Short mmCIF file of C-alpha atoms in Angstrom, two decimals:
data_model
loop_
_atom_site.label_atom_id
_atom_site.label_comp_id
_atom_site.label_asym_id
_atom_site.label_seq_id
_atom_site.Cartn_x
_atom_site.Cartn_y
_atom_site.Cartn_z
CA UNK A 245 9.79 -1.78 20.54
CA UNK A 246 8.37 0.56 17.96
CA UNK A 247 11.24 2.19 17.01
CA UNK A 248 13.62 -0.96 17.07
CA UNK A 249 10.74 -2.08 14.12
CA UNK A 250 11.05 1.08 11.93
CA UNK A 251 14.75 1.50 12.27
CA UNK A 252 15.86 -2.20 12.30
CA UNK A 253 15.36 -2.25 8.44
CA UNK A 254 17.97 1.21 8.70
CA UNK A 255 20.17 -0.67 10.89
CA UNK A 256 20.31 -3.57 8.61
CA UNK A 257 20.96 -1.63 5.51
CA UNK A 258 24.20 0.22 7.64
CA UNK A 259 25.64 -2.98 7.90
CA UNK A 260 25.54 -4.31 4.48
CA UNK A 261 27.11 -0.34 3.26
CA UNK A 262 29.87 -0.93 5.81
CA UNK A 263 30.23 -4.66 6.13
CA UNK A 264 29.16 -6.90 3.43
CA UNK A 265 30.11 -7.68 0.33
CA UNK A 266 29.20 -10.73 -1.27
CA UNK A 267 25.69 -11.35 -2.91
CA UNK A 268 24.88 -14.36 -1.25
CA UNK A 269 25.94 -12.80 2.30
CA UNK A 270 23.71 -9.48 1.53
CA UNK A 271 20.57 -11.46 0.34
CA UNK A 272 20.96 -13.59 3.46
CA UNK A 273 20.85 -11.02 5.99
CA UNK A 274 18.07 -9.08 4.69
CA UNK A 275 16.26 -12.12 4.38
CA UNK A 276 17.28 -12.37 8.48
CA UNK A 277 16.58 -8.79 9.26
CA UNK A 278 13.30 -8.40 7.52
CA UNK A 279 12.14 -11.92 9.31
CA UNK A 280 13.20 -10.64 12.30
CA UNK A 281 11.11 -7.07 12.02
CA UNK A 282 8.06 -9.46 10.95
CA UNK A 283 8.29 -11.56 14.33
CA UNK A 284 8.34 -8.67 16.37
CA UNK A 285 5.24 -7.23 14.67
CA UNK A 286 3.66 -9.99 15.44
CA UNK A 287 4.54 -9.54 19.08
CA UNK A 288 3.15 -5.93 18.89
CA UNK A 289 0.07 -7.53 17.71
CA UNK A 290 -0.13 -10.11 19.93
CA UNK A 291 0.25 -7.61 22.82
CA UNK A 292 -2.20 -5.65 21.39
CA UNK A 293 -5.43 -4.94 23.88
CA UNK A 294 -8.39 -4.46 20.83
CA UNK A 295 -10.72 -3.37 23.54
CA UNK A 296 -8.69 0.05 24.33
CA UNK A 297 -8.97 2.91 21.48
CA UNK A 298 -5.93 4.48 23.26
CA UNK A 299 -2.73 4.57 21.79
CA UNK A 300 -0.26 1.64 22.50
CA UNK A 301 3.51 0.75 22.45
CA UNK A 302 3.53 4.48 22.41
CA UNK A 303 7.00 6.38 22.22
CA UNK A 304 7.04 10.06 23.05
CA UNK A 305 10.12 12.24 23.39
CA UNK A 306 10.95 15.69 23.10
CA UNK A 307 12.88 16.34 19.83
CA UNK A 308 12.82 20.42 18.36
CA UNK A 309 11.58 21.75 21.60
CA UNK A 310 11.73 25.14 20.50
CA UNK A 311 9.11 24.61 17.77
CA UNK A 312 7.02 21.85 19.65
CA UNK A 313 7.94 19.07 17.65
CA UNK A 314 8.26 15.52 19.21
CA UNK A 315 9.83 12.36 18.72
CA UNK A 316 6.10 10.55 18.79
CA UNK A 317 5.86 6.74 17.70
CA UNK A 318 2.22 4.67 18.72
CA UNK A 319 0.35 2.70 17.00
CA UNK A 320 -3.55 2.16 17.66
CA UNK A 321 -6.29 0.13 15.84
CA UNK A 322 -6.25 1.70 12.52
CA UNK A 323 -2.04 1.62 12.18
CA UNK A 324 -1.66 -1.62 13.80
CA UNK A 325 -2.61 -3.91 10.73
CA UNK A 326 -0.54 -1.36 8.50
CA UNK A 327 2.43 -2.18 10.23
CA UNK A 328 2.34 -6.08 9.84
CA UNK A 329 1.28 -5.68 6.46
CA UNK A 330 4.53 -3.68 6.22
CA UNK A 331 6.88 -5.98 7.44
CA UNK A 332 5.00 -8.82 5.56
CA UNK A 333 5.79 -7.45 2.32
CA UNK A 334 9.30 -6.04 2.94
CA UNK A 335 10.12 -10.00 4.19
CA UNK A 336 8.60 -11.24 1.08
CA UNK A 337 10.18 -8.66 -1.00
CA UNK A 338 13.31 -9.76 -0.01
CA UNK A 339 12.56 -13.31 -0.77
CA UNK A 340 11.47 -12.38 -4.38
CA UNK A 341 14.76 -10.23 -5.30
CA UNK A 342 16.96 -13.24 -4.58
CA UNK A 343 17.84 -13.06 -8.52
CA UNK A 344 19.15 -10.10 -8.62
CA UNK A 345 22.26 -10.29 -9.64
CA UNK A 346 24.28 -6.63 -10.27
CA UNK A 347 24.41 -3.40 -7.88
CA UNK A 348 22.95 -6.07 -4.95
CA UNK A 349 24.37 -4.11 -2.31
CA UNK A 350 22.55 -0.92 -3.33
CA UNK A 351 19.53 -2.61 -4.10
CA UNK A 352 19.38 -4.50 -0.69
CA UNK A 353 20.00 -1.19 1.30
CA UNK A 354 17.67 1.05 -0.89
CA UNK A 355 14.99 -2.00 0.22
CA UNK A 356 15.59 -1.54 3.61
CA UNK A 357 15.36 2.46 3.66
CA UNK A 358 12.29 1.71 1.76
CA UNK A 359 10.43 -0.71 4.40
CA UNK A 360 11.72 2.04 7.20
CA UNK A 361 10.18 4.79 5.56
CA UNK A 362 6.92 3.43 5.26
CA UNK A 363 6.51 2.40 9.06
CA UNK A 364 7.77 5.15 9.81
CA UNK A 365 4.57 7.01 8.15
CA UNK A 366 2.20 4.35 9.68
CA UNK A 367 3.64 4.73 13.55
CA UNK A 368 4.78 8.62 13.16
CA UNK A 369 1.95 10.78 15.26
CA UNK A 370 4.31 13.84 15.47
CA UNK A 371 2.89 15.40 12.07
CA UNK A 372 6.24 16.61 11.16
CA UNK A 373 7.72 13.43 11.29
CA UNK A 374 4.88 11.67 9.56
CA UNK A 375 5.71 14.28 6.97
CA UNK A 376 10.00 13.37 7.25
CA UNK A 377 8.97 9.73 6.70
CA UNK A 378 6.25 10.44 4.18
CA UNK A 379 9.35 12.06 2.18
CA UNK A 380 11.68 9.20 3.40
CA UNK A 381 10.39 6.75 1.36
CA UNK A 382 11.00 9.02 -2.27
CA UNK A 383 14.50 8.29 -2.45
CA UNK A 384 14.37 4.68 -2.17
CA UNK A 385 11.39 4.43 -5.20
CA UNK A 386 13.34 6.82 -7.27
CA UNK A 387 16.72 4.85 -7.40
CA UNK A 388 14.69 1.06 -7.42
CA UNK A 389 12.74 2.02 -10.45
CA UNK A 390 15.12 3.95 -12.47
CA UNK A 391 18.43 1.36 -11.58
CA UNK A 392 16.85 -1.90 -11.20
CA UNK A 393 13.72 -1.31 -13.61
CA UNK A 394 13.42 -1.91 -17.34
CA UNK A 395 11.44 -0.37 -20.31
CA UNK A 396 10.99 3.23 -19.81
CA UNK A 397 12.64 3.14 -16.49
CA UNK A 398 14.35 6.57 -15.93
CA UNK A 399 10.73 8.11 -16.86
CA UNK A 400 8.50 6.47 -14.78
CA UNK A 401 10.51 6.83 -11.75
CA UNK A 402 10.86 10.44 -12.74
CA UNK A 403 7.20 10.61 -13.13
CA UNK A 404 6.79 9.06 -9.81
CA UNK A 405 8.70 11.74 -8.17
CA UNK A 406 7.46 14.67 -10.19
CA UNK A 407 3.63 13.58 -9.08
CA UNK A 408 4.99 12.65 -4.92
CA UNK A 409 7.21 15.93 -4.33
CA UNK A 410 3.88 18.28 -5.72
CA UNK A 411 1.60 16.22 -3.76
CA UNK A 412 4.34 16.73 -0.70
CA UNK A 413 4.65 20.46 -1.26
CA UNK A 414 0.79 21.03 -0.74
CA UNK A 415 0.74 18.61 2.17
CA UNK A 416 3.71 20.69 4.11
CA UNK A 417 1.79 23.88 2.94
CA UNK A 418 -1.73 22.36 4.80
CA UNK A 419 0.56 21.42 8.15
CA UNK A 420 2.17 25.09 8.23
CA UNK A 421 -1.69 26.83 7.98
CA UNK A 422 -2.95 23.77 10.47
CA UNK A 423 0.88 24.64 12.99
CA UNK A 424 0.41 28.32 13.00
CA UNK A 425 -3.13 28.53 13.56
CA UNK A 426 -3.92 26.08 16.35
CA UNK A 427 -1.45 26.85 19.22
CA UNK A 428 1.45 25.62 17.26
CA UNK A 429 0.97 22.40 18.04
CA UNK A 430 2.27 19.14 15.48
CA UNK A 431 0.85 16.12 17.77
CA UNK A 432 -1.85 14.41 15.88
CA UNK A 433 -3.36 12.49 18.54
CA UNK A 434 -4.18 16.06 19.74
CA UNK A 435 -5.43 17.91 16.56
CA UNK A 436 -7.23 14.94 16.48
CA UNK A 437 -8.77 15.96 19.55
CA UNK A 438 -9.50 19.54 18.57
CA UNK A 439 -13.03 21.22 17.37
CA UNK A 440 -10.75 22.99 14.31
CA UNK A 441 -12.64 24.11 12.32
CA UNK A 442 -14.08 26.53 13.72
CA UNK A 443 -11.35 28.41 15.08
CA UNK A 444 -9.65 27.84 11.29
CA UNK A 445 -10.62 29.90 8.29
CA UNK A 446 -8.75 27.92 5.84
CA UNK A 447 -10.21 24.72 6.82
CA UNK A 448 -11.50 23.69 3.85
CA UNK A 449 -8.29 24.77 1.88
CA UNK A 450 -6.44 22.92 4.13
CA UNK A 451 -8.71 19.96 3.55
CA UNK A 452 -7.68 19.93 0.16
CA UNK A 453 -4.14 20.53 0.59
CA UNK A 454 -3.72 17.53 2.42
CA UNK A 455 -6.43 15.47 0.52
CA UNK A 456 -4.12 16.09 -2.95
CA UNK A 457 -1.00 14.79 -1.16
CA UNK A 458 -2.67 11.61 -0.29
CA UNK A 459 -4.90 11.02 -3.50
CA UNK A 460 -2.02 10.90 -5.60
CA UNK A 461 -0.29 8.31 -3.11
CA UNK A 462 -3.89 6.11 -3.47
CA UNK A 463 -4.38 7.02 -5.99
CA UNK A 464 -7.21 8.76 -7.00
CA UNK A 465 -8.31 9.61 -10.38
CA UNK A 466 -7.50 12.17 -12.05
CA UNK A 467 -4.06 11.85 -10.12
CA UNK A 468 -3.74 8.14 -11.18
CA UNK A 469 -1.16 8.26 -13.90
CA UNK A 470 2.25 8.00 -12.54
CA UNK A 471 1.13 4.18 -11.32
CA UNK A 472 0.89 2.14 -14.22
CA UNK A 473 4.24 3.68 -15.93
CA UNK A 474 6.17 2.78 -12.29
CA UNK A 475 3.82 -0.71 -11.85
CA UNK A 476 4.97 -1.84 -15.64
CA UNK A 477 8.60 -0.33 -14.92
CA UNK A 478 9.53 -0.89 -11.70
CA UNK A 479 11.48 -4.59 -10.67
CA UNK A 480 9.07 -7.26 -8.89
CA UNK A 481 9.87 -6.44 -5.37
CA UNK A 482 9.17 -3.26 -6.36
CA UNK A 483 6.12 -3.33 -7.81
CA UNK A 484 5.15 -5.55 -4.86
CA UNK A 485 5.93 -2.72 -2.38
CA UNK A 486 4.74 -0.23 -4.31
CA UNK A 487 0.92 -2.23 -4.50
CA UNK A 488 1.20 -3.97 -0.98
CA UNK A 489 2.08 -0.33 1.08
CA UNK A 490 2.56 2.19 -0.62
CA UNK A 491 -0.46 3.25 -1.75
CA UNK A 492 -1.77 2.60 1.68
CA UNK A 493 0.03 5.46 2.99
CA UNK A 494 -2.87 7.41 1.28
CA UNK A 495 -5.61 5.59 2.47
CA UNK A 496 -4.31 5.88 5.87
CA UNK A 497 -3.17 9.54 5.82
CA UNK A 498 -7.11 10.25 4.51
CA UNK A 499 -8.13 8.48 7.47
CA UNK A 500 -6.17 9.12 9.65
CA UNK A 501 -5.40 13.17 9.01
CA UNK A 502 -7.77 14.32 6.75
CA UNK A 503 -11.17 12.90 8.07
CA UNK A 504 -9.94 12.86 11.57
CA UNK A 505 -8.60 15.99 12.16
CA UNK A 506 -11.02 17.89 10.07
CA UNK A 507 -14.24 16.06 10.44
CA UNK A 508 -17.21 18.48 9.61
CA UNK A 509 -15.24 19.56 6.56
CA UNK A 510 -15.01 16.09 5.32
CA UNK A 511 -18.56 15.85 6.16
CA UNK A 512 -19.73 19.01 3.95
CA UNK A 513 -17.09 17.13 0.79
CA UNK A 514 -18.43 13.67 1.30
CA UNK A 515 -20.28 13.67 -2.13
CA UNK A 516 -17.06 14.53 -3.48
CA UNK A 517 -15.20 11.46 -2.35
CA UNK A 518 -18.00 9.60 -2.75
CA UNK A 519 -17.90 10.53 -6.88
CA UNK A 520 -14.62 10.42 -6.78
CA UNK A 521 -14.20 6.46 -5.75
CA UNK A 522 -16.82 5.66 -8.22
CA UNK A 523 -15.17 7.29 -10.92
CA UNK A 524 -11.99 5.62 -9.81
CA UNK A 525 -13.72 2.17 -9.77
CA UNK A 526 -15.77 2.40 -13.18
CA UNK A 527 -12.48 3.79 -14.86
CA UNK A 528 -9.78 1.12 -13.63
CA UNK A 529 -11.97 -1.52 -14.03
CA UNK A 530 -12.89 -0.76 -17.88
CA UNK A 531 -9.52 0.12 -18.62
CA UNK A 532 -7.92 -2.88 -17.19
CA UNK A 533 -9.49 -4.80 -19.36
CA UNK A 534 -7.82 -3.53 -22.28
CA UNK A 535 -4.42 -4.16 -21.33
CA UNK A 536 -2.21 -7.13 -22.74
CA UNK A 537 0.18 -6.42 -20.57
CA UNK A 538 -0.25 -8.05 -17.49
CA UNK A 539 1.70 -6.03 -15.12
CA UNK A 540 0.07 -2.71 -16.40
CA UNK A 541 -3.38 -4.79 -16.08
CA UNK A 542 -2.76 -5.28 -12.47
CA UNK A 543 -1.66 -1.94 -11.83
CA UNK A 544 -4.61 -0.68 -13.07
CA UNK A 545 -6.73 -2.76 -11.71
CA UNK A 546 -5.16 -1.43 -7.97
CA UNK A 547 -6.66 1.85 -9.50
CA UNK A 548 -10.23 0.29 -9.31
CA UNK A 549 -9.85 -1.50 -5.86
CA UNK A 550 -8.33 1.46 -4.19
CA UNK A 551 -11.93 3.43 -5.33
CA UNK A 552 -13.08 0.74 -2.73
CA UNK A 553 -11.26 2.35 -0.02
CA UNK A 554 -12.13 5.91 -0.67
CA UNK A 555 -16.11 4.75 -1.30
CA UNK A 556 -15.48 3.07 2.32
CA UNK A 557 -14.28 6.48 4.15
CA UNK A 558 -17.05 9.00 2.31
CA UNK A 559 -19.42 6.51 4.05
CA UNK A 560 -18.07 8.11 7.08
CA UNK A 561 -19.40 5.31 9.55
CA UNK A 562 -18.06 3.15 11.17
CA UNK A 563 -18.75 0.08 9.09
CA UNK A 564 -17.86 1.60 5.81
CA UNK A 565 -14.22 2.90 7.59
CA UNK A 566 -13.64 -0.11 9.14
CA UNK A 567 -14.38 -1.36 5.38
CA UNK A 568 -12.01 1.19 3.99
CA UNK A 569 -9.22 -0.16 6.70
CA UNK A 570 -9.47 -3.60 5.46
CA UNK A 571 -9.53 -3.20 2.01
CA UNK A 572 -6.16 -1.65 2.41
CA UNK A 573 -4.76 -4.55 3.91
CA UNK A 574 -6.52 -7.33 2.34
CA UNK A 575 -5.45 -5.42 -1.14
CA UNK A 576 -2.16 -5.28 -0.22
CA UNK A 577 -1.33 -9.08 0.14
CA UNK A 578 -3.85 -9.66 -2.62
CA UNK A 579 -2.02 -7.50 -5.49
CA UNK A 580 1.55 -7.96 -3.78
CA UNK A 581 0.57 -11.63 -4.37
CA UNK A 582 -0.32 -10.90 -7.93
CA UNK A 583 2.60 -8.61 -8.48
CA UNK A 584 5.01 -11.68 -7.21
CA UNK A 585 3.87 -14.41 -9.62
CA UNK A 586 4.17 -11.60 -12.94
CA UNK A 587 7.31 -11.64 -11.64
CA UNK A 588 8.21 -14.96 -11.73
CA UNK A 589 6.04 -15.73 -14.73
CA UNK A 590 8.21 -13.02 -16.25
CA UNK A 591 11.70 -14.04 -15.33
CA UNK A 592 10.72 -17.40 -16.40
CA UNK A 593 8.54 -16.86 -19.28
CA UNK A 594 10.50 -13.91 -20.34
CA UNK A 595 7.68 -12.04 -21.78
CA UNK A 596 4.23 -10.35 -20.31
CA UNK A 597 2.69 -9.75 -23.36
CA UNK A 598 -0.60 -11.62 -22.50
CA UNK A 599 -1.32 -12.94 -26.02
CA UNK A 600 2.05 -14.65 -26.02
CA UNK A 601 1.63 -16.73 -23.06
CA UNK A 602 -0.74 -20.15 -22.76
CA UNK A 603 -0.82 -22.93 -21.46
CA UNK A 604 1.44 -22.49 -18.75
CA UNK A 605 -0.66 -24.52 -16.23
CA UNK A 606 1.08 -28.02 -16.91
CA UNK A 607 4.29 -26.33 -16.62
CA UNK A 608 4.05 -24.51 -13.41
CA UNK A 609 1.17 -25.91 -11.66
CA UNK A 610 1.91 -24.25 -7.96
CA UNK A 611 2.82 -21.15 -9.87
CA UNK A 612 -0.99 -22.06 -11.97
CA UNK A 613 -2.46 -22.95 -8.07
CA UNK A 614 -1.26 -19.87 -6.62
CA UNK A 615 -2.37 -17.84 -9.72
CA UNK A 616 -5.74 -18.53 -9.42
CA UNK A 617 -6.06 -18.49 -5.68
CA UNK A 618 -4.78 -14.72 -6.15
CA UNK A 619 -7.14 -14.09 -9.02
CA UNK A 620 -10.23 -15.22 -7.14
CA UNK A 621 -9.38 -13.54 -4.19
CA UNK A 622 -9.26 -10.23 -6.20
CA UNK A 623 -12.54 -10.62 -7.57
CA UNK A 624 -14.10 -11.20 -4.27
CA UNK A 625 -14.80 -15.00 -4.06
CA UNK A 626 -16.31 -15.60 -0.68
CA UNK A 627 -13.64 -17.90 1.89
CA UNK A 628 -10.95 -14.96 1.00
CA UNK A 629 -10.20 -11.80 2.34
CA UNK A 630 -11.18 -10.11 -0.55
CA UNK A 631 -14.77 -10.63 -0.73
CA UNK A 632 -14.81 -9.65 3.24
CA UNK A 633 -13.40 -6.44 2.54
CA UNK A 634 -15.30 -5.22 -0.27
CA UNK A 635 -18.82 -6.46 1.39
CA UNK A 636 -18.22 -4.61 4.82
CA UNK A 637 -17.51 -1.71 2.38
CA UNK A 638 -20.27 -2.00 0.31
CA UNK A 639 -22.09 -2.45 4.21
CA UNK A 640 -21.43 0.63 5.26
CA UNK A 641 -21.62 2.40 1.68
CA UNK A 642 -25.03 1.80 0.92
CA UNK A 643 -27.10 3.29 3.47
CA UNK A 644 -25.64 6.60 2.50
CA UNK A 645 -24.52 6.32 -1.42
CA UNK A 646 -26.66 4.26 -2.87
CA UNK A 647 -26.46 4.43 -6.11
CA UNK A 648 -22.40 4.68 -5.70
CA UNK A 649 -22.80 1.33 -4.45
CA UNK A 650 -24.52 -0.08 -7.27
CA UNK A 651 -22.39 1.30 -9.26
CA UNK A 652 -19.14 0.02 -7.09
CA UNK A 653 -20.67 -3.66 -7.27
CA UNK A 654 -21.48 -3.90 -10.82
CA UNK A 655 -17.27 -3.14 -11.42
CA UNK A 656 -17.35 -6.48 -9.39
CA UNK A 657 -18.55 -8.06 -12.81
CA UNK A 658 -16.12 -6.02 -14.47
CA UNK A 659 -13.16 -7.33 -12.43
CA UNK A 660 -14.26 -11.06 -12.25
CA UNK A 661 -14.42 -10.83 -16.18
CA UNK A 662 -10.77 -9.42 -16.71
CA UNK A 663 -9.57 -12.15 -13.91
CA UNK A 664 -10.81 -14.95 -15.17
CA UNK A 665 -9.75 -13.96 -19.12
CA UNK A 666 -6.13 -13.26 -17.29
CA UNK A 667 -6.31 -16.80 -16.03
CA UNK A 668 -7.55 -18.69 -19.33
CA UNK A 669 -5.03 -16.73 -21.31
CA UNK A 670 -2.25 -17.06 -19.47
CA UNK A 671 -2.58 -20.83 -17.28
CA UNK A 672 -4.73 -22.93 -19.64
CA UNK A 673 -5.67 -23.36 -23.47
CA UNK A 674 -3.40 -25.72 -25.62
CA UNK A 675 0.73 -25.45 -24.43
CA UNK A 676 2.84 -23.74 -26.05
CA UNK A 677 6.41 -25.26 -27.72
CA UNK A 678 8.22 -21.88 -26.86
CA UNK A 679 7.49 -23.05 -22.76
CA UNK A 680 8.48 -26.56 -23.51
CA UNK A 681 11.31 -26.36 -20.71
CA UNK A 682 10.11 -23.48 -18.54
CA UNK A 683 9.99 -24.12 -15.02
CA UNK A 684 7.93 -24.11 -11.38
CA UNK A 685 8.96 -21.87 -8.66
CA UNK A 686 11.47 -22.76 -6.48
CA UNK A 687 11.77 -23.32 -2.46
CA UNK A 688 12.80 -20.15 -1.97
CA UNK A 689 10.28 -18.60 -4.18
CA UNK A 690 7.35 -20.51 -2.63
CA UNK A 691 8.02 -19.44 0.89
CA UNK A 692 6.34 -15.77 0.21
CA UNK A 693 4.24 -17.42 -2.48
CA UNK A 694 2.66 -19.97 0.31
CA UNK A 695 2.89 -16.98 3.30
CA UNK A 696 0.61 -14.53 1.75
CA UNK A 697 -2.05 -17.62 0.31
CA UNK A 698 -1.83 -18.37 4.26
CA UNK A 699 -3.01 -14.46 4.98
CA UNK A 700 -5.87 -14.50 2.47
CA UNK A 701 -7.61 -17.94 3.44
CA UNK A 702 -7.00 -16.65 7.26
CA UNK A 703 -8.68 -12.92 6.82
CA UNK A 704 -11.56 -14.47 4.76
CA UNK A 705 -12.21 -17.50 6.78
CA UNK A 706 -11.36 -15.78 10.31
CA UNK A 707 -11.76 -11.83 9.88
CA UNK A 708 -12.24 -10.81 13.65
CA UNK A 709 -8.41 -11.09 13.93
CA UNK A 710 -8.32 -8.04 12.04
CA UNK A 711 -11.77 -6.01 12.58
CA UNK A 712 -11.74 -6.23 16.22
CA UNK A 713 -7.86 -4.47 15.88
CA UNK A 714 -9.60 -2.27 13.40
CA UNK A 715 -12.48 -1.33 15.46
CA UNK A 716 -10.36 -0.43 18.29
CA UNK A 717 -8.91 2.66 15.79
CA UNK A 718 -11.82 3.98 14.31
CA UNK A 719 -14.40 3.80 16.86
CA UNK A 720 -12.70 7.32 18.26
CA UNK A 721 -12.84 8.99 14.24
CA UNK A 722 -16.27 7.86 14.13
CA UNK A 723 -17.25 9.63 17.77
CA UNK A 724 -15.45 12.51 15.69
CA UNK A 725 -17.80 12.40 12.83
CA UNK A 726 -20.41 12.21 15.11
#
């Protein structure tokens, strides 16, 4: 089942290269394939037992059995969510790029390779193909931002790849010291299993080569730049993967890899993450609010909320992880949300320059509804999955950084003043004759519009259907941690 998921996307993009031709045909089918990779996440989830910390739906072949290395899919408590989240936003991706209108073939198949790439990372527990799908997933971004982007489009996605590839090259460096010094082993399950550090001299360079790698995917500051250039450059869809999952795969891989398999050393560096998320928060949140461009404001502000999930994991307990976990998914359909109405304000509007728009409420009142259901959630209004995540955070946070806490919750202020501006400058105030005959979204633009409103109310009304899952995957890192 798992790897029908991760390659179905692969499959799907074979058969529009070989078979199809005409736009409407392409969109259609991706539309079907994505749906269908959705539904049978769902069924993984479904079939998920949240009272077992074992791996599940696991997959485990021999592959390169000369070097050890295995064909290993599973999934567990922590990846689970990841995955659904995944095929969540590649569906509603697809749904938002039904304008495109030139190269659709190419942009439809670099989609798919995109959405396989990234489960791939979150279902991989063979560390060298984690690392295969970690690079899987370059390609894709590269060609999406610097084809189907505008402004500065060739730069950013250069930028993008120039930051990834270095991050990548000190990731494979940490695997090769982790491979050749504990029995030459790449299953993570098992390193994850393994009292390392001891028997490893390098452990806390090893630490930090895998730490870079996955602080620049977050992304941490000072490693933070490449985002907004790709955020303000990239097309919707992309910008809506790029904020719903991509920069998940660094939250997870900290998780998952660095904290896991290396516990005491991310014990003796938790001050370090600890500063590091509050720097991250303070800074995104002050410097989104001087942007007046509202895709770069978002971007940044994924900076700030991303600080959330690193302030969650240097709690090392299981509260603030479990935290950490859920801030990566609620943030995901929170800013892919966001991401998805900038880029139908946009296309409609035809401008993002914040002090040009106004009084767009009257004109596009789901659009306007939507809007601020998004914007509230991001500032942590209770009822939405927002203000669950960031309070189980700021839970398990406080009885070990204090004062990083404060500091964390006073950005709350922060955000919920650059939110609300957003939504007065943009929805409301007297309309404007330029948007005299500017229009709502359509049908097909509500359906991922109305699906990921549906997530937020559910998580922040109902959030055991997530933290029990969640639980279930980092009860065994915290027994770790001791």
């Amino acid at each position: 089942m798992l790897s029908i998921i991760v390659f179905l996307p692969a499959a799907g993009a074979l058969v529009i290269g070989v078979f199809l031709r005409e736009s409407r045909a392409i969109k259609v089918f991706s539309a079907i394939v994505t749906g269908i990779t959705l539904l049978l996440s769902l069924l993984i989830f479904a079939g998920f037992d949240s009272s077992s910390t074992a791996i599940q739906f696991a997959e485990k072949h021999s592959w390169i059995p000369q070097l050890g290395i295995k064909y290993y899919l599973g999934v567990d408590g922590l990846s689970l969510p990841l995955v659904i989240l995944t095929t969540l936003i590649g569906f509603c991706s697809v749904m938002v790029s039904w304008h495109i209108s030139f190269r659709h073939r190419e942009y439809f198949i670099w989609l798919l390779v995109l959405e396989t790439g990234v489960l791939g990372v979150f279902t991989a527990l063979d560390f060298f193909l984690f690392f295969l799908f970690w690079e899987v997933e370059l390609v894709p971004m590269y060609f999406l931002i610097s084809i189907w982007g505008a402004g500065r489009k060739e730069y950013s996605a250069m930028k993008f790849l120039i930051y990834t590839v270095l991050g990548s090259a000190f990731m494979l460096v940490g695997i090769l010291v982790l491979y050749f010094s504990v029995d030459r082993t790449t299953d993570m399950i098992a390193l994850g299993q393994m009292n390392i550090s001891p028997k490893l001299v390098a452990a806390q360079a090893v630490f930090f080569l895998l730490f870079i790698a996955y602080a620049i995917k977050l992304p941490v500051w000072p490693l933070h730049t490449w985002l907004p250039d790709a955020h303000t450059d990239a097309p919707t869809a992309v910008s809506v993967m790029l904020a719903g999952v991509l920069l998940k795969m660094g939250g997870y891989a900290i998780i998952r890899v660095s904290v896991n398999i290396l516990p005491e050393v991310a014990k003796q560096f938790a001050w370090l993450l600890a500063a590091l998320a509050v720097i991250s928060i303070l800074y995104g949140a002050i410097v989104t609010i001087r942007q007046q461009d509202l895709k770069r404001l978002i971007a940044y502000s994924s900076i700030s909320h991303m600080g959330y999930v690193l302030l969650g994991v240097a709690s090392l307990g299981q509260v603030g992880l479990t935290g950490a976990a859920l801030q990566m998914f609620t943030h995901g359909t929170i800013t892919g949300l966001l991401f998805m109405l900038v880029g139908l304000v946009y296309d409609k509007a035809h401008t993002r320059h914040i002090p040009d728009m106004g009084g767009l409420a009257p004109r596009m009142p789901v659009i306007a509804v939507v809007m601020g259901v998004a914007g509230l959630a991001s500032l942590g209004l209770p009822s939405m999955s927002g203000f669950v995540a960031e309070l189980t955070v700021f839970l398990g946070a406080f009885p070990v950084w204090r004062v990083h806490t404060i500091l964390g919750i006073v950005a709350i202020v922060l955000t919920a003043g650059y939110i609300l501006w957003v939504l007065q400058r943009v929805l409301f105030g007297p309309p404007k004759e330029r948007f005299a005959d500017i229009r709502d979204a359509s049908p097909v633009e509500m359906i991922p519009l109305f699906a990921m409103v549906a997530v937020i109310m559910l998580i922040g009304v109902y959030p055991r259907i997530l933290t029990d899952v969640l639980n279930a995957g980092i009860l065994p890192i915290v027994q770790r941690l001791g």
